[in-house]
Short mmCIF file of C-alpha atoms and ligand atoms in Angstrom, two decimals:
data_model
loop_
_atom_site.label_atom_id
_atom_site.label_comp_id
_atom_site.label_asym_id
_atom_site.label_seq_id
_atom_site.Cartn_x
_atom_site.Cartn_y
_atom_site.Cartn_z
CA MET A 26 24.74 11.45 24.83
CA THR A 27 24.98 7.86 23.50
CA ARG A 28 26.83 7.12 20.29
CA GLU A 29 26.52 3.88 18.40
CA SER A 30 26.99 2.55 14.90
CA THR A 31 24.94 0.26 12.70
CA ASP A 32 24.87 -0.93 9.10
CA ILE A 33 21.40 0.49 8.44
CA LEU A 34 19.27 3.09 10.21
CA ILE A 35 15.61 2.97 9.17
CA SER A 36 13.60 6.12 9.83
CA GLY A 37 9.96 5.01 10.12
CA GLY A 38 8.27 1.88 11.46
CA GLY A 39 5.12 1.87 9.32
CA PRO A 40 4.47 -1.33 7.34
CA ALA A 41 7.25 -0.45 4.88
CA GLY A 42 9.89 0.39 7.50
CA LEU A 43 9.08 -2.70 9.58
CA ALA A 44 9.26 -4.94 6.49
CA ALA A 45 12.61 -3.36 5.58
CA ALA A 46 13.96 -3.92 9.10
CA ALA A 47 12.90 -7.59 8.96
CA ALA A 48 14.40 -8.07 5.49
CA PHE A 49 17.78 -6.44 6.19
CA GLY A 50 17.97 -8.02 9.65
CA SER A 51 17.24 -11.47 8.17
CA ALA A 52 20.04 -10.89 5.64
CA GLY A 53 22.50 -10.38 8.51
CA PHE A 54 22.83 -6.58 8.45
CA SER A 55 22.68 -4.75 11.77
CA VAL A 56 19.60 -2.51 11.79
CA ILE A 57 18.17 0.21 14.03
CA CYS A 58 14.57 1.17 13.20
CA VAL A 59 12.92 4.14 14.93
CA ASP A 60 9.40 5.54 14.90
CA PRO A 61 7.84 8.16 17.21
CA THR A 62 4.45 6.38 17.10
CA PRO A 63 4.39 2.93 18.71
CA PRO A 64 2.60 0.47 16.37
CA VAL A 65 -0.99 -0.47 17.27
CA THR A 66 -1.13 -4.26 16.94
CA ASP A 67 -4.72 -5.00 17.99
CA GLY A 68 -7.59 -4.42 15.54
CA ASP A 69 -10.01 -3.35 18.30
CA ALA A 70 -7.65 -0.85 19.93
CA GLU A 71 -7.97 2.92 19.53
CA GLY A 72 -5.81 4.10 16.62
CA ALA A 73 -5.68 0.68 14.88
CA ASP A 74 -5.08 0.95 11.12
CA LEU A 75 -8.29 -0.52 9.66
CA ARG A 76 -7.05 -0.54 6.08
CA THR A 77 -6.05 -3.82 4.53
CA THR A 78 -3.19 -4.53 2.16
CA ALA A 79 -3.52 -6.84 -0.79
CA PHE A 80 0.01 -8.10 -1.40
CA LEU A 81 0.39 -8.98 -5.07
CA HIS A 82 2.41 -12.08 -5.71
CA PRO A 83 5.78 -10.44 -6.55
CA SER A 84 5.69 -9.11 -2.96
CA ARG A 85 5.56 -12.59 -1.49
CA ALA A 86 9.24 -13.31 -2.26
CA VAL A 87 10.28 -10.19 -0.30
CA LEU A 88 8.07 -11.19 2.63
CA GLN A 89 9.60 -14.67 2.50
CA ALA A 90 13.14 -13.25 2.53
CA ALA A 91 12.14 -11.14 5.55
CA GLY A 92 10.91 -14.26 7.40
CA LEU A 93 7.39 -12.80 7.42
CA TRP A 94 5.46 -14.91 4.96
CA ASP A 95 5.11 -18.03 7.16
CA ARG A 96 3.68 -15.85 9.94
CA LEU A 97 1.25 -14.07 7.62
CA GLU A 98 0.02 -16.91 5.42
CA PRO A 99 -2.45 -18.42 7.97
CA HIS A 100 -4.30 -15.06 8.02
CA ALA A 101 -4.45 -14.56 4.23
CA ALA A 102 -7.54 -14.15 2.07
CA ALA A 103 -6.56 -15.06 -1.50
CA LEU A 104 -7.53 -12.80 -4.44
CA GLN A 105 -8.28 -15.01 -7.42
CA VAL A 106 -10.45 -12.69 -9.51
CA MET A 107 -10.44 -8.89 -9.89
CA ARG A 108 -13.96 -7.92 -10.94
CA ILE A 109 -14.48 -4.47 -12.46
CA VAL A 110 -18.07 -3.24 -12.47
CA ASP A 111 -19.21 -0.12 -14.26
CA ALA A 112 -22.35 1.26 -12.64
CA GLY A 113 -22.07 4.64 -14.34
CA GLY A 114 -25.44 4.61 -16.13
CA PRO A 115 -28.31 6.95 -15.20
CA VAL A 116 -29.39 4.39 -12.54
CA ALA A 117 -26.91 2.98 -9.97
CA GLU A 118 -26.83 -0.62 -11.18
CA PRO A 119 -24.11 -2.79 -12.77
CA ARG A 120 -24.15 -2.30 -16.56
CA ILE A 121 -20.76 -3.84 -17.40
CA VAL A 122 -19.12 -6.58 -15.31
CA LYS A 123 -15.68 -7.88 -16.31
CA ASP A 124 -13.75 -10.58 -14.45
CA PHE A 125 -9.95 -10.58 -14.63
CA ASP A 126 -9.06 -14.12 -13.52
CA ALA A 127 -5.52 -14.81 -12.24
CA ALA A 128 -5.79 -18.26 -13.88
CA ASP A 129 -5.42 -16.48 -17.27
CA ILE A 130 -1.78 -15.67 -16.51
CA SER A 131 -0.64 -17.93 -13.67
CA ASP A 132 -1.55 -20.88 -11.48
CA GLU A 133 -1.30 -18.54 -8.47
CA PRO A 134 -3.87 -16.01 -7.23
CA PHE A 135 -3.20 -12.30 -7.90
CA GLY A 136 -2.32 -11.88 -4.24
CA TRP A 137 -3.38 -12.15 -0.61
CA ASN A 138 -5.19 -9.63 1.58
CA PHE A 139 -4.34 -8.82 5.23
CA PRO A 140 -5.52 -6.24 7.79
CA ASN A 141 -2.81 -3.61 8.33
CA TRP A 142 -2.95 -3.90 12.15
CA LEU A 143 -2.22 -7.63 11.78
CA LEU A 144 0.74 -6.90 9.48
CA ARG A 145 2.15 -4.64 12.18
CA ARG A 146 1.61 -7.31 14.87
CA GLU A 147 3.41 -10.01 12.89
CA MET A 148 6.21 -7.68 11.75
CA VAL A 149 6.93 -6.45 15.28
CA ALA A 150 6.94 -10.10 16.50
CA ARG A 151 9.41 -11.03 13.75
CA LEU A 152 11.74 -8.16 14.72
CA ALA A 153 11.73 -9.38 18.33
CA ASP A 154 13.16 -12.70 17.04
CA LEU A 155 16.02 -11.04 15.15
CA PRO A 156 19.15 -10.33 17.21
CA THR A 157 20.41 -8.13 14.35
CA VAL A 158 17.52 -5.63 14.70
CA SER A 159 16.85 -3.02 17.35
CA PHE A 160 13.33 -1.59 16.94
CA ARG A 161 12.77 1.59 18.97
CA PRO A 162 9.17 2.79 19.07
CA GLY A 163 8.65 6.23 20.61
CA ILE A 164 11.80 7.67 19.01
CA ALA A 165 12.08 9.89 15.91
CA THR A 166 14.96 10.89 13.66
CA THR A 167 15.53 14.63 14.09
CA ALA A 168 18.68 15.44 12.10
CA LEU A 169 20.93 13.92 9.46
CA PHE A 170 24.49 14.75 8.51
CA THR A 171 26.19 12.80 5.76
CA ARG A 172 29.72 12.36 4.45
CA GLU A 173 31.02 10.15 1.69
CA ALA A 174 31.89 7.36 4.14
CA GLU A 175 28.87 7.40 6.49
CA ALA A 176 25.72 9.11 7.72
CA ARG A 177 25.23 10.50 11.22
CA VAL A 178 21.65 10.54 12.45
CA THR A 179 20.41 12.34 15.56
CA LEU A 180 17.48 10.75 17.37
CA SER A 181 14.83 12.44 19.53
CA ASP A 182 16.27 10.80 22.70
CA GLY A 183 19.56 12.60 22.02
CA ALA A 184 21.40 9.49 20.77
CA ILE A 185 23.66 9.78 17.73
CA VAL A 186 23.81 6.83 15.35
CA THR A 187 26.42 6.37 12.64
CA ALA A 188 25.12 4.28 9.73
CA ARG A 189 26.42 3.14 6.36
CA LEU A 190 22.94 3.45 4.89
CA VAL A 191 19.93 5.46 6.03
CA VAL A 192 16.58 4.21 4.72
CA ALA A 193 13.87 6.87 4.80
CA ALA A 194 10.55 5.03 5.28
CA ASP A 195 9.06 7.87 7.31
CA GLY A 196 5.95 8.47 5.26
CA ARG A 197 4.58 11.09 2.88
CA ASN A 198 5.94 14.02 4.95
CA SER A 199 9.33 12.32 5.43
CA THR A 200 11.67 14.17 7.81
CA ILE A 201 14.74 12.68 6.11
CA ARG A 202 13.52 13.77 2.66
CA GLN A 203 13.02 17.31 3.94
CA VAL A 204 16.43 17.42 5.63
CA LEU A 205 17.99 16.35 2.32
CA ASP A 206 15.95 19.08 0.59
CA ILE A 207 14.49 16.64 -1.94
CA GLY A 208 11.35 18.14 -3.50
CA VAL A 209 8.10 16.35 -4.37
CA HIS A 210 5.54 16.65 -7.14
CA THR A 211 2.07 16.37 -5.58
CA LEU A 212 -1.32 15.95 -7.30
CA ARG A 213 -4.50 16.60 -5.30
CA TYR A 214 -7.94 15.33 -6.19
CA GLY A 215 -10.15 16.88 -3.48
CA GLN A 216 -10.88 13.25 -2.67
CA LYS A 217 -10.81 11.07 0.44
CA ALA A 218 -11.27 7.37 1.18
CA LEU A 219 -13.36 5.64 3.80
CA ALA A 220 -11.86 2.32 4.92
CA PHE A 221 -13.78 -0.22 7.02
CA ALA A 222 -14.86 -3.89 7.10
CA VAL A 223 -18.29 -5.40 6.46
CA THR A 224 -20.00 -8.77 6.64
CA HIS A 225 -22.40 -9.96 3.93
CA PRO A 226 -24.68 -12.94 3.21
CA ILE A 227 -23.23 -13.84 -0.23
CA PRO A 228 -19.70 -15.37 -0.09
CA HIS A 229 -17.03 -13.38 -1.97
CA HIS A 230 -15.44 -16.51 -3.52
CA ASN A 231 -12.05 -14.74 -3.38
CA ILE A 232 -13.23 -12.10 -5.84
CA SER A 233 -12.14 -8.50 -5.30
CA THR A 234 -14.75 -6.13 -6.79
CA GLU A 235 -14.18 -2.53 -7.89
CA ILE A 236 -17.41 -0.63 -8.64
CA HIS A 237 -17.13 2.58 -10.66
CA ARG A 238 -19.83 5.23 -10.81
CA SER A 239 -18.48 8.70 -9.93
CA GLY A 240 -16.29 10.25 -7.20
CA GLY A 241 -13.89 7.27 -7.25
CA PRO A 242 -14.09 3.47 -6.94
CA PHE A 243 -15.98 1.51 -4.29
CA THR A 244 -13.81 -1.56 -3.72
CA LEU A 245 -14.62 -4.77 -1.83
CA VAL A 246 -11.57 -6.91 -0.99
CA PRO A 247 -11.97 -10.43 0.46
CA LEU A 248 -11.22 -11.06 4.14
CA PRO A 249 -11.38 -14.35 6.04
CA ASP A 250 -14.84 -15.00 7.57
CA ARG A 251 -15.73 -12.90 10.60
CA ASN A 252 -17.77 -14.64 13.34
CA GLY A 253 -18.81 -17.27 10.79
CA GLN A 254 -20.00 -14.67 8.24
CA PRO A 255 -18.37 -13.85 4.88
CA ALA A 256 -16.46 -10.58 5.26
CA SER A 257 -14.76 -7.97 3.08
CA ALA A 258 -12.67 -4.85 3.51
CA ILE A 259 -14.07 -1.77 1.77
CA VAL A 260 -12.34 1.28 0.39
CA TRP A 261 -14.90 3.88 -0.71
CA MET A 262 -13.49 6.93 -2.45
CA GLU A 263 -15.49 10.13 -2.86
CA THR A 264 -15.02 13.89 -2.81
CA GLY A 265 -13.81 15.23 0.56
CA PRO A 266 -17.17 16.80 1.62
CA GLU A 267 -19.08 13.66 0.62
CA VAL A 268 -16.74 11.46 2.68
CA ALA A 269 -17.17 13.81 5.67
CA ARG A 270 -20.96 13.51 5.30
CA LEU A 271 -20.85 9.70 4.98
CA ALA A 272 -18.47 9.32 7.93
CA ALA A 273 -20.81 11.33 10.17
CA LEU A 274 -24.01 9.44 9.27
CA PRO A 275 -25.66 7.24 11.92
CA GLU A 276 -24.81 3.58 11.28
CA ARG A 277 -28.18 2.60 9.74
CA ASP A 278 -28.24 5.56 7.33
CA PHE A 279 -24.65 4.85 6.38
CA GLU A 280 -25.48 1.19 5.68
CA ALA A 281 -28.40 2.25 3.48
CA GLU A 282 -26.12 4.52 1.38
CA MET A 283 -23.36 1.91 1.20
CA ASN A 284 -25.87 -0.69 -0.01
CA MET A 285 -26.99 1.62 -2.79
CA ARG A 286 -23.36 2.26 -3.82
CA SER A 287 -22.42 -1.46 -3.69
CA CYS A 288 -25.40 -2.31 -5.95
CA GLN A 289 -26.02 -5.15 -3.42
CA ILE A 290 -23.42 -7.17 -5.29
CA LEU A 291 -22.79 -9.33 -2.18
CA GLY A 292 -26.25 -8.80 -0.70
CA PRO A 293 -26.91 -6.30 2.10
CA LEU A 294 -23.61 -5.20 3.69
CA LYS A 295 -23.37 -4.85 7.49
CA LEU A 296 -20.76 -2.55 9.04
CA ALA A 297 -18.31 -4.60 11.15
CA THR A 298 -15.77 -1.97 12.23
CA ARG A 299 -15.61 1.80 12.71
CA ARG A 300 -15.09 3.95 9.60
CA SER A 301 -11.62 5.47 9.07
CA VAL A 302 -10.94 8.38 6.71
CA TRP A 303 -7.80 8.77 4.55
CA PRO A 304 -6.77 11.73 2.37
CA ILE A 305 -5.98 10.81 -1.24
CA ILE A 306 -3.08 12.28 -3.22
CA SER A 307 -0.47 11.23 -5.73
CA GLN A 308 3.08 12.24 -4.94
CA VAL A 309 6.56 11.45 -6.27
CA ALA A 310 9.89 12.58 -4.84
CA ASP A 311 12.22 14.32 -7.30
CA ARG A 312 14.89 11.73 -6.49
CA MET A 313 14.95 8.54 -4.43
CA THR A 314 18.47 8.96 -3.05
CA GLY A 315 20.79 11.35 -1.26
CA GLU A 316 24.33 10.77 0.01
CA ARG A 317 24.26 7.51 2.07
CA THR A 318 20.43 7.66 1.95
CA ALA A 319 17.66 5.83 0.10
CA LEU A 320 14.02 6.97 0.12
CA MET A 321 11.45 4.20 -0.06
CA ALA A 322 7.67 3.68 0.22
CA GLU A 323 5.49 6.73 0.91
CA ALA A 324 8.57 8.87 1.58
CA ALA A 325 9.22 8.41 -2.16
CA HIS A 326 5.78 7.79 -3.70
CA VAL A 327 2.10 7.98 -2.73
CA VAL A 328 -0.77 6.75 -4.92
CA PRO A 329 -4.56 6.52 -4.58
CA PRO A 330 -5.66 3.05 -3.42
CA ILE A 331 -6.50 1.62 -6.85
CA GLY A 332 -5.31 -1.81 -7.99
CA ALA A 333 -3.56 -2.44 -4.64
CA GLN A 334 -0.36 -0.69 -5.70
CA GLY A 335 0.91 1.43 -2.76
CA LEU A 336 2.68 -0.96 -0.41
CA ASN A 337 3.45 -3.33 -3.28
CA MET A 338 5.50 -0.57 -4.92
CA SER A 339 7.21 -0.11 -1.54
CA LEU A 340 8.15 -3.79 -1.39
CA ALA A 341 9.50 -3.47 -4.94
CA ASP A 342 11.77 -0.67 -3.62
CA LEU A 343 12.82 -2.99 -0.81
CA ARG A 344 13.45 -5.89 -3.19
CA VAL A 345 15.92 -3.78 -5.20
CA LEU A 346 17.64 -2.33 -2.11
CA LEU A 347 18.04 -5.78 -0.58
CA GLU A 348 19.34 -7.30 -3.80
CA LEU A 349 21.95 -4.52 -4.19
CA ALA A 350 22.99 -4.70 -0.53
CA GLU A 351 23.47 -8.47 -0.65
CA ALA A 352 25.30 -8.38 -3.98
CA ASP A 353 28.00 -6.04 -2.60
CA ARG A 354 28.00 -5.96 1.20
CA ALA A 355 31.11 -3.79 1.37
CA GLY A 356 29.42 -1.27 -0.93
CA LEU A 357 26.34 -0.87 1.32
CA GLY A 358 25.11 2.74 1.12
CA GLY A 359 27.87 3.74 -1.31
CA ALA A 360 27.39 5.91 -4.40
CA LYS A 361 27.32 2.92 -6.78
CA MET A 362 24.54 1.14 -4.89
CA LEU A 363 22.44 4.28 -4.61
CA GLU A 364 22.88 5.30 -8.25
CA THR A 365 21.72 1.82 -9.30
CA TYR A 366 18.72 2.04 -6.96
CA GLN A 367 17.77 5.43 -8.38
CA ARG A 368 18.08 4.14 -11.95
CA ARG A 369 16.11 0.94 -11.35
CA ARG A 370 13.26 2.46 -9.37
CA HIS A 371 12.61 6.13 -10.14
CA LEU A 372 11.37 5.88 -13.75
CA GLU A 373 9.28 2.80 -12.95
CA VAL A 374 7.74 4.59 -9.94
CA LYS A 375 6.95 7.70 -12.00
CA ALA A 376 5.28 5.60 -14.73
CA ARG A 377 3.19 3.68 -12.21
CA VAL A 378 2.08 6.84 -10.39
CA ALA A 379 1.06 8.39 -13.76
CA GLY A 380 -0.95 5.26 -14.64
CA ILE A 381 -2.79 5.18 -11.31
CA ASP A 382 -3.45 8.92 -11.52
CA ALA A 383 -5.14 8.38 -14.93
CA LEU A 384 -7.24 5.47 -13.60
CA ASN A 385 -8.32 7.53 -10.59
CA ARG A 386 -9.34 10.50 -12.75
CA ALA A 387 -11.35 8.16 -15.02
CA SER A 388 -13.10 6.67 -11.98
CA MET A 389 -13.98 10.13 -10.60
CA MET A 390 -15.80 11.23 -13.78
CA GLY A 391 -19.25 12.63 -13.08
CA GLY A 392 -20.73 13.57 -16.51
CA GLN A 393 -22.80 10.89 -18.26
CA THR A 394 -20.90 11.18 -21.56
CA PHE A 395 -17.54 10.62 -19.87
CA ARG A 396 -18.91 7.72 -17.86
CA ASP A 397 -20.20 6.12 -21.07
CA LEU A 398 -16.76 6.55 -22.66
CA ARG A 399 -15.15 4.93 -19.63
CA ALA A 400 -17.51 1.95 -19.87
CA ALA A 401 -16.78 1.56 -23.60
CA ALA A 402 -13.01 1.67 -22.93
CA LEU A 403 -13.32 -1.08 -20.29
CA ASP A 404 -15.35 -3.21 -22.70
CA THR A 405 -12.77 -2.83 -25.48
CA LEU A 406 -9.70 -3.40 -23.31
CA TYR A 407 -11.26 -6.51 -21.83
CA SER A 408 -12.36 -8.09 -25.10
CA VAL A 409 -8.84 -8.12 -26.63
CA ALA A 410 -7.34 -11.13 -24.80
CA PRO A 411 -3.59 -10.36 -25.28
CA LEU A 412 -4.18 -6.77 -24.15
CA ARG A 413 -6.13 -8.01 -21.15
CA ARG A 414 -3.31 -10.36 -20.14
CA THR A 415 -0.68 -7.63 -20.62
CA MET A 416 -2.71 -5.31 -18.38
CA MET A 417 -3.01 -8.00 -15.72
CA ARG A 418 0.75 -8.65 -15.75
CA ALA A 419 1.49 -4.92 -15.64
CA GLY A 420 -0.88 -4.52 -12.69
CA LEU A 421 1.01 -7.20 -10.79
CA GLY A 422 4.36 -5.65 -11.65
CA VAL A 423 5.60 -8.72 -13.59
CA ARG A 424 6.69 -8.83 -17.21
C1 LIG B 7 -7.52 3.42 2.03
C2 LIG B 7 -6.20 2.84 1.60
C3 LIG B 7 -6.11 1.51 1.16
C4 LIG B 7 -4.88 0.98 0.74
N1 LIG B 7 -4.82 -0.32 0.26
C5 LIG B 7 -3.64 -0.81 -0.20
C6 LIG B 7 -3.53 -2.15 -0.76
O1 LIG B 7 -4.50 -2.90 -0.84
N2 LIG B 7 -2.32 -2.57 -1.21
C7 LIG B 7 -1.21 -1.78 -1.14
O2 LIG B 7 -0.12 -2.22 -1.57
N3 LIG B 7 -1.26 -0.54 -0.60
C8 LIG B 7 -2.45 -0.04 -0.14
N4 LIG B 7 -2.51 1.23 0.38
C9 LIG B 7 -1.27 1.97 0.57
C10 LIG B 7 -0.59 1.55 1.87
O3 LIG B 7 -1.52 1.51 2.94
C11 LIG B 7 0.51 2.53 2.18
O4 LIG B 7 1.44 2.49 1.12
C12 LIG B 7 1.25 2.17 3.43
O5 LIG B 7 0.43 2.04 4.55
C13 LIG B 7 2.25 3.26 3.73
O6 LIG B 7 3.23 2.69 4.51
P1 LIG B 7 4.57 3.46 4.85
O7 LIG B 7 5.26 2.58 5.80
O8 LIG B 7 5.26 3.92 3.60
O9 LIG B 7 4.07 4.83 5.49
P2 LIG B 7 3.37 5.12 6.94
O10 LIG B 7 2.43 4.02 7.28
O11 LIG B 7 2.87 6.50 6.82
O12 LIG B 7 4.58 5.01 7.92
C14 LIG B 7 5.51 6.04 8.09
C15 LIG B 7 5.99 5.97 9.54
O13 LIG B 7 7.04 6.91 9.69
C16 LIG B 7 6.93 7.44 10.98
N5 LIG B 7 7.67 8.69 11.05
C17 LIG B 7 7.28 9.93 10.70
N6 LIG B 7 8.24 10.83 10.96
C18 LIG B 7 9.28 10.13 11.49
C19 LIG B 7 10.58 10.50 11.96
N7 LIG B 7 11.01 11.76 11.96
N8 LIG B 7 11.39 9.51 12.42
C20 LIG B 7 11.00 8.22 12.43
N9 LIG B 7 9.78 7.83 12.00
C21 LIG B 7 8.93 8.77 11.53
C22 LIG B 7 5.44 7.59 11.22
O14 LIG B 7 5.13 7.63 12.61
C23 LIG B 7 4.90 6.34 10.54
O15 LIG B 7 4.70 5.26 11.44
C24 LIG B 7 -3.72 1.79 0.78
C25 LIG B 7 -3.80 3.12 1.22
C26 LIG B 7 -5.03 3.66 1.60
C27 LIG B 7 -5.11 5.12 2.01
#
């Protein structure tokens, strides 16, 4: 049995765990990061994550600190305008179109969009450059024992690692969270999301478009051109049975349905990847800390993919953890650091999850009266300029 010690043990090498490993490793902490599932780093490979992540601009500073931004920037598609379309009338056509332009609040775009498989590729490459980080794909955390002074983590290869801080980034069913007996509050919608990429004849002009009718939003997020054609990532949310039906349709029938749902806003869409299906829930952990342990990302909070919040909230967790760790290196993983983390993140996370839950429920509305109310609310919120700007800042997570 091998025994070793490290400053930080990260359970989970999804996008959040890998970003955390890069950030702490870049700050000079020794890091071991484990994940039972080796990351798929090629978009065409079986099991590749075909979702994309729109990083909002507060996330860029964290990616810079982690030494990731310079690697990612050449692959970015900027998001300058967030267009909200209400197509909730009796006929599926746009009846209200509102553009939220980043220029109203900043000289920067709202954010930058990247395929998730590419994030993994660049993050794994960054870790290979960091002598402070040992990334171990194929290995899981299996047990955790903590004392005031340190945590002892057992790994699936039998190794025992002593760490000053354990970061649980092991997803919505987090092993570490369960070992610590931290409960979760989960909301289910009976809803799933289809995620895939398309090409289209009309350029997107860096506009991300969210179309609301019923069942959930249909969102087009800009991607760099694909084989010389304008391209977008799509997240299409619907009830579970409807997503199962859509996912099983032959390609041409699927394209016909998708073109009805998109209201042809970018012309006829052509499927460019396979379709992947994701379950949709909201979930918040009862606490974000245990002795010598911090929960982050989906181990602590899960939200429906609306307004590009999920991984951005995770990088906000990381920003606070990193700031506290660097401010008091000797206090890494101690009670003071973890109490401050809990205080700075948990209420904010709960408020954001509640806000996204409300937006998702509004987008799912099926009855005509409710859909008309939703359209009227969008119209009113948009027309009051200070309110509009406040909403845009809140969406980005800046004051
Ligand atoms: C359709 C869709 C679109 C989205 N779009 C956006 C967007 O535009 N912007 C945004 O910010 N967010 C977005 N999100 C959210 C974002 O994709 C997620 O927040 C993010 O992928 C979750 O990352 P994670 O690292 O927390 O979790 P995961 O990716 O679930 O990673 C957890 C990892 O932990 C590992 N693990 C599990 N058990 C163990 C163990 N015992 N030991 C060690 N490791 C373990 C797993 O193998 C896994 O690799 C979207 C989500 C969906 C569903």
